[in-house]
């Protein structure tokens, strides 16, 4: 009976999916048929959320419901407010508003809303370095998305309109709004709600009031943001309670007093700000001259005093910079410094300590005005400004908890957010003030608000979009962290050590160069993000500071595929790392893992011009199997096989470059997932040139046919 009921439910679900898809297809046809008669643009939908087949709440195509049923359910729940998301709008189609159709003598695309978008892009994305028009005509992959929700500003997602060497899909968001606000619907106007005013000077009284009111409200109303002190106090703090003329460094940890402190997160930017060295320790305990401090430090002290906090922690002044032992000890305590700080202050707009973050806002963050003709003789003003934060998906509503895909990938705007050390300083904070280029943003464990934003504010409470396993949490953390830059390669693991120390795994598992022993097999399945497969991603410094099986050996971002119900097919025999220094979560100088499982020896083929990377096996009859795509760990070369005539893959360790590569490798199977025949996942391995008899990782592979596993050999391998 249970199986019959289950089959009946599956059948009913299938019928509903088919019916919804039929309705959806009918809505698509109806929009195309009626659009020309009602002057509704098939490209931009007249910048309104109404009447589109993808408007939230309308029946969806089955592929949307199957690929992400949770998101489909949320779209239905949010449909009480008309909402529409349009993705992958072609800028080539938008430019047809400026091209003449030889048959009609008029524009190929005579949509005034598409013309408005072109005018906006002209104003924001044409300069001496780059032009969105030129990029479009050259066939570059720039594209547009629209996020339209009644009562909210209309958001334009602009992909690849700018260049970012660290992000393959660089994105800028613009927001459209009316000023003054339209208090009633205006026929023909885009659907766009109001925004808050953006201050032109961060030193203004309005800005200071926003800071104090945001922090005060959090302390009064947010029980989830209460700092649970375990008695920890940083070794040293700067006392600011008696004014700017009475600053001094204090040995607070030895005092036994419980104190509140602010902590500064800032960019060193290659400069050398006033720093604590052993010879200056006693002098700085007596007095710190405010006039000798760089602008960022001065501003941090000003904000700390505005909030009524007596102490501030600044890394360069609270860690002895020429004492390696002190640096290692204090680096291991950094997690507690930021997680237990009363407030973290981020100088997000300052690329270096000499650039103040309290001051006039750059003109590029000011709004621009456009006029839209909605009827003969009637123009309405359209205001457009750049967003200081990339918008989260509209199907999340006001829920923006940590450990979601958007949390891991949406980049805040400002030089600090490209800095590796900044990640854990932001992640660990209970409360944080971002002094971003375009706004002041207050973020805590309950909500996030900016000084140019109107309520209601998005919730940041964890778990509001579903529970996330601790393994998935760590993978999201590493994904976000590795998309940032580090000045020194040896900081790769120390700069995320604070985040590692507060993870639940820290109480139950061994930390192994950025991976955890209890989930080691799944952690090994990291893969390099697209964009740099043709370049050397493991420098000499990376090799000296991480084994090849650790993501820390890569000078690029990494991520993990979402695997549903994986069945592990390998066993961990041993795993070791060699930790350097006093921090068990910090720098390592090597490591090895020994695994027992099945290996399939294969051929590896790469074409770096075409960005193609394949492996295939040789069948018993001597013919090659079907090629399987794999994700390479950067550029590879072939190396000799001891006592044999063939070659085997390994990572590039110098500046050599090959356009094509044909060599041997090995597929080591880690797990399988419940998919038809191509369901096995694992690592692509080559021989280590450093440690005889050991292997090194050269790539990651998914969707491998089961016969590769079934015909593989049971072996024990050591990867270094």
Tab-separated table of C-alpha atoms in Angstrom, residues 179-521:
chain	number	residue	atom	x	y	z
A	179	UNK	CA	12.348	61.610	-7.102
A	180	UNK	CA	10.014	62.953	-5.900
A	181	UNK	CA	8.232	59.615	-5.311
A	182	UNK	CA	5.127	58.826	-7.341
A	183	UNK	CA	2.328	58.321	-4.812
A	184	UNK	CA	-0.037	56.820	-7.382
A	185	UNK	CA	0.451	54.730	-10.547
A	186	UNK	CA	1.378	56.773	-13.610
A	187	UNK	CA	0.289	55.110	-16.871
A	188	UNK	CA	3.321	54.258	-18.983
A	189	UNK	CA	5.865	54.768	-16.186
A	190	UNK	CA	8.307	51.984	-15.240
A	191	UNK	CA	7.444	50.163	-12.021
A	192	UNK	CA	9.821	51.608	-9.462
A	193	UNK	CA	9.556	52.477	-5.809
A	194	UNK	CA	11.301	55.085	-3.656
A	195	UNK	CA	14.762	54.996	-2.082
A	196	UNK	CA	16.375	56.817	0.810
A	197	UNK	CA	18.537	59.900	0.240
A	198	UNK	CA	22.272	59.307	-0.164
A	199	UNK	CA	24.506	61.683	1.785
A	200	UNK	CA	27.198	63.468	-0.197
A	201	UNK	CA	29.532	63.639	2.835
A	202	UNK	CA	30.110	60.803	5.303
A	203	UNK	CA	31.123	63.346	7.964
A	204	UNK	CA	27.619	64.819	8.032
A	205	UNK	CA	25.526	64.835	11.187
A	206	UNK	CA	22.962	62.646	9.407
A	207	UNK	CA	25.635	60.005	8.846
A	208	UNK	CA	26.773	60.095	12.468
A	209	UNK	CA	23.153	59.860	13.653
A	210	UNK	CA	22.600	56.822	11.439
A	211	UNK	CA	25.645	55.108	12.952
A	212	UNK	CA	24.604	55.722	16.533
A	213	UNK	CA	20.925	54.896	16.006
A	214	UNK	CA	21.706	51.627	14.172
A	215	UNK	CA	24.041	50.391	16.921
A	216	UNK	CA	21.689	51.530	19.681
A	217	UNK	CA	18.709	49.758	18.105
A	218	UNK	CA	20.713	46.534	17.753
A	219	UNK	CA	21.750	46.626	21.427
A	220	UNK	CA	18.150	47.242	22.546
A	221	UNK	CA	16.121	45.017	20.228
A	222	UNK	CA	18.286	42.162	18.882
A	223	UNK	CA	18.762	39.297	21.360
A	224	UNK	CA	20.533	37.281	18.654
A	225	UNK	CA	23.307	39.881	18.543
A	226	UNK	CA	24.225	39.724	22.221
A	227	UNK	CA	27.939	39.023	22.526
A	228	UNK	CA	28.499	35.952	24.696
A	229	UNK	CA	31.761	36.837	26.397
A	230	UNK	CA	33.970	34.042	27.716
A	231	UNK	CA	36.213	36.542	29.481
A	232	UNK	CA	38.472	37.007	26.461
A	233	UNK	CA	40.182	40.376	26.112
A	234	UNK	CA	42.775	41.149	23.399
A	235	UNK	CA	46.360	41.247	24.595
A	236	UNK	CA	46.625	44.938	23.693
A	237	UNK	CA	44.101	47.673	22.950
A	238	UNK	CA	44.333	51.377	22.209
A	239	UNK	CA	42.637	53.517	24.847
A	240	UNK	CA	40.657	56.395	23.285
A	241	UNK	CA	38.411	57.374	26.204
A	242	UNK	CA	40.163	60.596	27.173
A	243	UNK	CA	40.170	62.248	23.750
A	244	UNK	CA	42.512	62.332	20.782
A	245	UNK	CA	45.332	63.927	22.763
A	246	UNK	CA	45.469	61.106	25.320
A	247	UNK	CA	45.727	57.956	23.196
A	248	UNK	CA	47.854	55.108	24.510
A	249	UNK	CA	48.468	51.392	24.064
A	250	UNK	CA	47.283	49.222	26.971
A	251	UNK	CA	48.172	45.684	28.071
A	252	UNK	CA	44.512	44.823	28.665
A	253	UNK	CA	44.687	41.022	28.858
A	254	UNK	CA	46.808	41.128	32.027
A	255	UNK	CA	44.507	43.642	33.737
A	256	UNK	CA	41.749	41.102	34.367
A	257	UNK	CA	39.089	43.698	33.476
A	258	UNK	CA	36.160	43.045	31.160
A	259	UNK	CA	36.122	45.768	28.498
A	260	UNK	CA	34.296	46.499	25.246
A	261	UNK	CA	36.282	47.343	22.159
A	262	UNK	CA	35.886	48.257	18.504
A	263	UNK	CA	38.045	46.450	15.925
A	264	UNK	CA	39.226	47.976	12.654
A	265	UNK	CA	39.248	46.051	9.377
A	266	UNK	CA	41.359	47.879	6.796
A	267	UNK	CA	43.587	47.552	3.729
A	268	UNK	CA	47.335	47.806	4.212
A	269	UNK	CA	47.523	48.543	0.482
A	270	UNK	CA	51.256	47.989	0.220
A	271	UNK	CA	51.949	50.882	2.568
A	272	UNK	CA	53.605	50.875	5.976
A	273	UNK	CA	51.408	52.674	8.503
A	274	UNK	CA	52.589	53.548	11.989
A	275	UNK	CA	53.208	50.130	13.511
A	276	UNK	CA	54.076	48.523	16.804
A	277	UNK	CA	57.626	47.169	16.837
A	278	UNK	CA	59.502	45.905	19.853
A	279	UNK	CA	61.573	49.072	20.218
A	280	UNK	CA	58.441	51.285	20.286
A	281	UNK	CA	56.372	49.223	22.725
A	282	UNK	CA	57.102	51.237	25.861
A	283	UNK	CA	56.810	54.546	24.018
A	284	UNK	CA	53.350	53.733	22.601
A	285	UNK	CA	52.182	52.642	26.043
A	286	UNK	CA	52.969	56.135	27.230
A	287	UNK	CA	51.410	58.045	24.353
A	288	UNK	CA	50.276	57.669	20.736
A	289	UNK	CA	50.477	60.900	18.760
A	290	UNK	CA	47.167	61.278	16.897
A	291	UNK	CA	48.804	63.474	14.250
A	292	UNK	CA	51.214	60.658	13.294
A	293	UNK	CA	48.406	58.205	12.563
A	294	UNK	CA	47.281	57.557	8.977
A	295	UNK	CA	43.848	58.862	7.956
A	296	UNK	CA	42.070	55.494	8.229
A	297	UNK	CA	43.231	55.017	11.846
A	298	UNK	CA	42.155	58.562	12.717
A	299	UNK	CA	38.687	57.948	11.281
A	300	UNK	CA	38.346	54.642	13.148
A	301	UNK	CA	39.173	56.405	16.421
A	302	UNK	CA	36.623	59.125	15.619
A	303	UNK	CA	33.863	56.553	15.023
A	304	UNK	CA	34.829	54.628	18.164
A	305	UNK	CA	34.550	57.791	20.238
A	306	UNK	CA	31.226	58.738	18.603
A	307	UNK	CA	29.845	55.391	19.772
A	308	UNK	CA	31.132	55.922	23.300
A	309	UNK	CA	33.465	52.909	23.180
A	310	UNK	CA	36.694	53.319	25.167
A	311	UNK	CA	39.035	50.978	23.264
A	312	UNK	CA	39.873	50.144	19.668
A	313	UNK	CA	41.930	47.263	18.247
A	314	UNK	CA	44.065	47.963	15.151
A	315	UNK	CA	46.260	45.101	13.945
A	316	UNK	CA	49.401	47.082	13.092
A	317	UNK	CA	49.374	48.810	16.502
A	318	UNK	CA	48.277	45.873	18.667
A	319	UNK	CA	50.515	43.106	17.274
A	320	UNK	CA	54.305	43.403	17.500
A	321	UNK	CA	55.165	43.399	13.809
A	322	UNK	CA	58.844	42.405	14.150
A	323	UNK	CA	58.214	39.565	16.619
A	324	UNK	CA	57.271	36.359	14.759
A	325	UNK	CA	56.100	34.553	17.890
A	326	UNK	CA	53.853	37.431	18.937
A	327	UNK	CA	52.422	37.641	15.411
A	328	UNK	CA	51.633	33.905	15.331
A	329	UNK	CA	50.030	33.951	18.782
A	330	UNK	CA	47.963	37.051	18.059
A	331	UNK	CA	46.948	35.774	14.629
A	332	UNK	CA	45.567	32.633	16.312
A	333	UNK	CA	43.503	34.889	18.621
A	334	UNK	CA	42.157	37.048	15.807
A	335	UNK	CA	38.942	35.030	15.628
A	336	UNK	CA	38.112	36.036	19.193
A	337	UNK	CA	39.204	39.652	18.622
A	338	UNK	CA	36.641	40.142	15.847
A	339	UNK	CA	33.876	37.805	17.049
A	340	UNK	CA	33.779	39.356	20.534
A	341	UNK	CA	34.294	42.986	19.517
A	342	UNK	CA	31.415	45.310	20.400
A	343	UNK	CA	31.596	46.639	16.825
A	344	UNK	CA	33.815	46.025	13.791
A	345	UNK	CA	34.583	49.105	11.683
A	346	UNK	CA	35.504	48.443	8.050
A	347	UNK	CA	37.221	51.111	5.981
A	348	UNK	CA	35.749	49.562	2.829
A	349	UNK	CA	36.279	52.610	0.629
A	350	UNK	CA	39.960	53.085	1.537
A	351	UNK	CA	42.548	51.238	-0.593
A	352	UNK	CA	45.282	52.070	1.940
A	353	UNK	CA	45.658	53.557	5.447
A	354	UNK	CA	46.357	57.037	4.078
A	355	UNK	CA	42.922	57.331	2.445
A	356	UNK	CA	40.194	58.529	4.843
A	357	UNK	CA	36.764	56.920	4.833
A	358	UNK	CA	35.090	59.891	6.527
A	359	UNK	CA	34.787	62.611	3.930
A	360	UNK	CA	33.018	63.701	0.737
A	361	UNK	CA	31.569	60.840	-1.286
A	362	UNK	CA	32.945	60.326	-4.796
A	363	UNK	CA	30.775	61.846	-7.521
A	364	UNK	CA	30.315	58.478	-9.250
A	365	UNK	CA	27.898	57.537	-6.440
A	366	UNK	CA	25.663	60.534	-7.124
A	367	UNK	CA	22.399	59.882	-9.004
A	368	UNK	CA	21.943	60.762	-12.668
A	369	UNK	CA	18.694	62.076	-14.131
A	370	UNK	CA	16.976	60.881	-17.315
A	371	UNK	CA	13.679	61.911	-18.902
A	372	UNK	CA	11.183	59.384	-20.248
A	373	UNK	CA	8.415	60.484	-22.569
A	374	UNK	CA	5.325	58.491	-21.545
A	375	UNK	CA	2.792	60.313	-23.731
A	376	UNK	CA	2.776	63.253	-26.153
A	377	UNK	CA	4.112	66.269	-24.310
A	378	UNK	CA	4.521	64.404	-20.997
A	379	UNK	CA	7.975	63.517	-19.642
A	380	UNK	CA	8.708	62.023	-16.249
A	381	UNK	CA	12.087	62.150	-14.475
A	382	UNK	CA	13.899	58.856	-13.932
A	383	UNK	CA	16.687	58.851	-11.342
A	384	UNK	CA	19.436	56.229	-11.581
A	385	UNK	CA	22.303	55.516	-9.201
A	386	UNK	CA	24.821	52.762	-8.724
A	387	UNK	CA	24.087	50.304	-5.921
A	388	UNK	CA	26.705	49.869	-3.226
A	389	UNK	CA	25.682	46.236	-2.732
A	390	UNK	CA	24.698	43.677	-5.362
A	391	UNK	CA	21.034	42.759	-5.014
A	392	UNK	CA	20.097	39.324	-3.664
A	393	UNK	CA	17.664	37.216	-5.756
A	394	UNK	CA	14.088	38.505	-5.529
A	395	UNK	CA	12.804	35.012	-4.768
A	396	UNK	CA	14.512	35.295	-1.377
A	397	UNK	CA	12.239	38.175	-0.439
A	398	UNK	CA	13.709	39.931	2.591
A	399	UNK	CA	15.639	36.837	3.695
A	400	UNK	CA	19.403	37.091	3.241
A	401	UNK	CA	20.898	34.583	5.692
A	402	UNK	CA	24.486	33.361	5.552
A	403	UNK	CA	25.554	30.232	3.667
A	404	UNK	CA	23.421	30.697	0.578
A	405	UNK	CA	24.744	30.860	-2.963
A	406	UNK	CA	24.194	34.616	-3.138
A	407	UNK	CA	25.913	35.079	0.251
A	408	UNK	CA	29.008	33.305	-1.078
A	409	UNK	CA	29.134	34.992	-4.476
A	410	UNK	CA	27.630	38.495	-4.309
A	411	UNK	CA	30.515	40.889	-3.913
A	412	UNK	CA	30.222	44.109	-1.936
A	413	UNK	CA	31.662	47.192	-3.625
A	414	UNK	CA	34.943	48.595	-2.290
A	415	UNK	CA	38.675	47.785	-2.327
A	416	UNK	CA	38.546	46.148	1.112
A	417	UNK	CA	36.243	43.377	-0.129
A	418	UNK	CA	38.922	42.105	-2.490
A	419	UNK	CA	41.250	41.569	0.483
A	420	UNK	CA	41.605	38.033	1.838
A	421	UNK	CA	42.120	39.020	5.468
A	422	UNK	CA	38.904	41.058	5.398
A	423	UNK	CA	36.702	38.014	4.890
A	424	UNK	CA	36.966	36.540	8.356
A	425	UNK	CA	36.952	39.994	9.943
A	426	UNK	CA	33.504	40.518	8.392
A	427	UNK	CA	32.312	36.937	8.866
A	428	UNK	CA	33.175	36.806	12.571
A	429	UNK	CA	31.663	40.148	13.570
A	430	UNK	CA	28.444	40.324	15.583
A	431	UNK	CA	27.974	43.923	14.485
A	432	UNK	CA	29.789	45.667	11.670
A	433	UNK	CA	29.820	49.152	10.172
A	434	UNK	CA	30.840	49.158	6.512
A	435	UNK	CA	32.088	52.531	5.321
A	436	UNK	CA	31.619	51.556	1.678
A	437	UNK	CA	32.225	53.934	-1.250
A	438	UNK	CA	28.502	54.451	-1.826
A	439	UNK	CA	26.936	54.130	1.630
A	440	UNK	CA	27.344	53.383	5.294
A	441	UNK	CA	26.018	49.888	5.899
A	442	UNK	CA	25.198	48.518	9.343
A	443	UNK	CA	25.088	44.735	9.476
A	444	UNK	CA	24.458	42.443	12.425
A	445	UNK	CA	23.226	38.902	13.036
A	446	UNK	CA	19.621	40.116	12.788
A	447	UNK	CA	19.409	42.505	9.829
A	448	UNK	CA	21.303	44.780	7.458
A	449	UNK	CA	20.495	48.413	6.685
A	450	UNK	CA	22.212	51.273	4.905
A	451	UNK	CA	21.937	55.006	5.330
A	452	UNK	CA	20.314	55.379	1.887
A	453	UNK	CA	17.779	52.579	2.316
A	454	UNK	CA	14.148	52.609	3.389
A	455	UNK	CA	12.604	49.905	5.620
A	456	UNK	CA	11.776	47.056	5.783
A	457	UNK	CA	15.343	45.787	6.009
A	458	UNK	CA	16.575	42.344	4.925
A	459	UNK	CA	16.949	39.709	7.635
A	460	UNK	CA	20.370	38.104	8.156
A	461	UNK	CA	19.177	35.535	10.715
A	462	UNK	CA	20.809	32.152	9.908
A	463	UNK	CA	18.650	29.285	8.686
A	464	UNK	CA	15.684	31.290	7.405
A	465	UNK	CA	16.014	29.725	3.940
A	466	UNK	CA	16.573	26.210	5.271
A	467	UNK	CA	19.217	24.476	7.305
A	468	UNK	CA	22.720	24.121	5.873
A	469	UNK	CA	25.069	21.355	7.034
A	470	UNK	CA	28.342	22.350	8.674
A	471	UNK	CA	30.210	20.846	5.721
A	472	UNK	CA	28.251	23.007	3.272
A	473	UNK	CA	28.817	26.036	5.500
A	474	UNK	CA	32.564	25.526	5.342
A	475	UNK	CA	32.475	25.064	1.580
A	476	UNK	CA	30.584	28.374	1.239
A	477	UNK	CA	33.125	30.094	3.500
A	478	UNK	CA	36.069	28.839	1.436
A	479	UNK	CA	34.311	29.754	-1.818
A	480	UNK	CA	33.797	33.340	-0.673
A	481	UNK	CA	37.260	33.630	0.888
A	482	UNK	CA	39.246	32.263	-2.069
A	483	UNK	CA	37.718	34.807	-4.456
A	484	UNK	CA	39.780	37.480	-2.650
A	485	UNK	CA	43.412	38.533	-2.888
A	486	UNK	CA	46.325	38.111	-0.510
A	487	UNK	CA	49.568	40.079	-0.653
A	488	UNK	CA	51.570	37.214	0.868
A	489	UNK	CA	51.034	33.596	-0.128
A	490	UNK	CA	51.986	32.350	3.342
A	491	UNK	CA	48.809	34.030	4.650
A	492	UNK	CA	46.497	31.697	2.698
A	493	UNK	CA	45.618	29.548	5.709
A	494	UNK	CA	46.308	32.041	8.551
A	495	UNK	CA	43.888	34.561	7.003
A	496	UNK	CA	40.975	32.153	7.418
A	497	UNK	CA	42.152	30.516	10.653
A	498	UNK	CA	39.854	32.658	12.812
A	499	UNK	CA	36.807	31.438	10.898
A	500	UNK	CA	37.994	27.835	11.230
A	501	UNK	CA	38.337	28.091	15.009
A	502	UNK	CA	34.645	28.927	15.524
A	503	UNK	CA	33.273	26.209	13.241
A	504	UNK	CA	31.496	23.297	14.998
A	505	UNK	CA	33.970	20.939	13.294
A	506	UNK	CA	36.754	22.431	15.404
A	507	UNK	CA	35.378	20.520	18.418
A	508	UNK	CA	34.951	17.152	16.687
A	509	UNK	CA	37.452	17.013	13.820
A	510	UNK	CA	41.093	17.510	12.871
A	511	UNK	CA	41.893	20.523	10.708
A	512	UNK	CA	44.003	19.538	7.720
A	513	UNK	CA	45.271	22.477	5.627
A	514	UNK	CA	41.779	23.911	5.129
A	515	UNK	CA	39.909	20.594	5.124
A	516	UNK	CA	38.283	18.655	8.003
A	517	UNK	CA	39.014	15.021	8.844
A	518	UNK	CA	35.357	14.085	9.403
A	519	UNK	CA	34.353	15.198	5.888
A	520	UNK	CA	37.739	14.758	4.219
A	521	UNK	CA	36.567	12.750	1.201
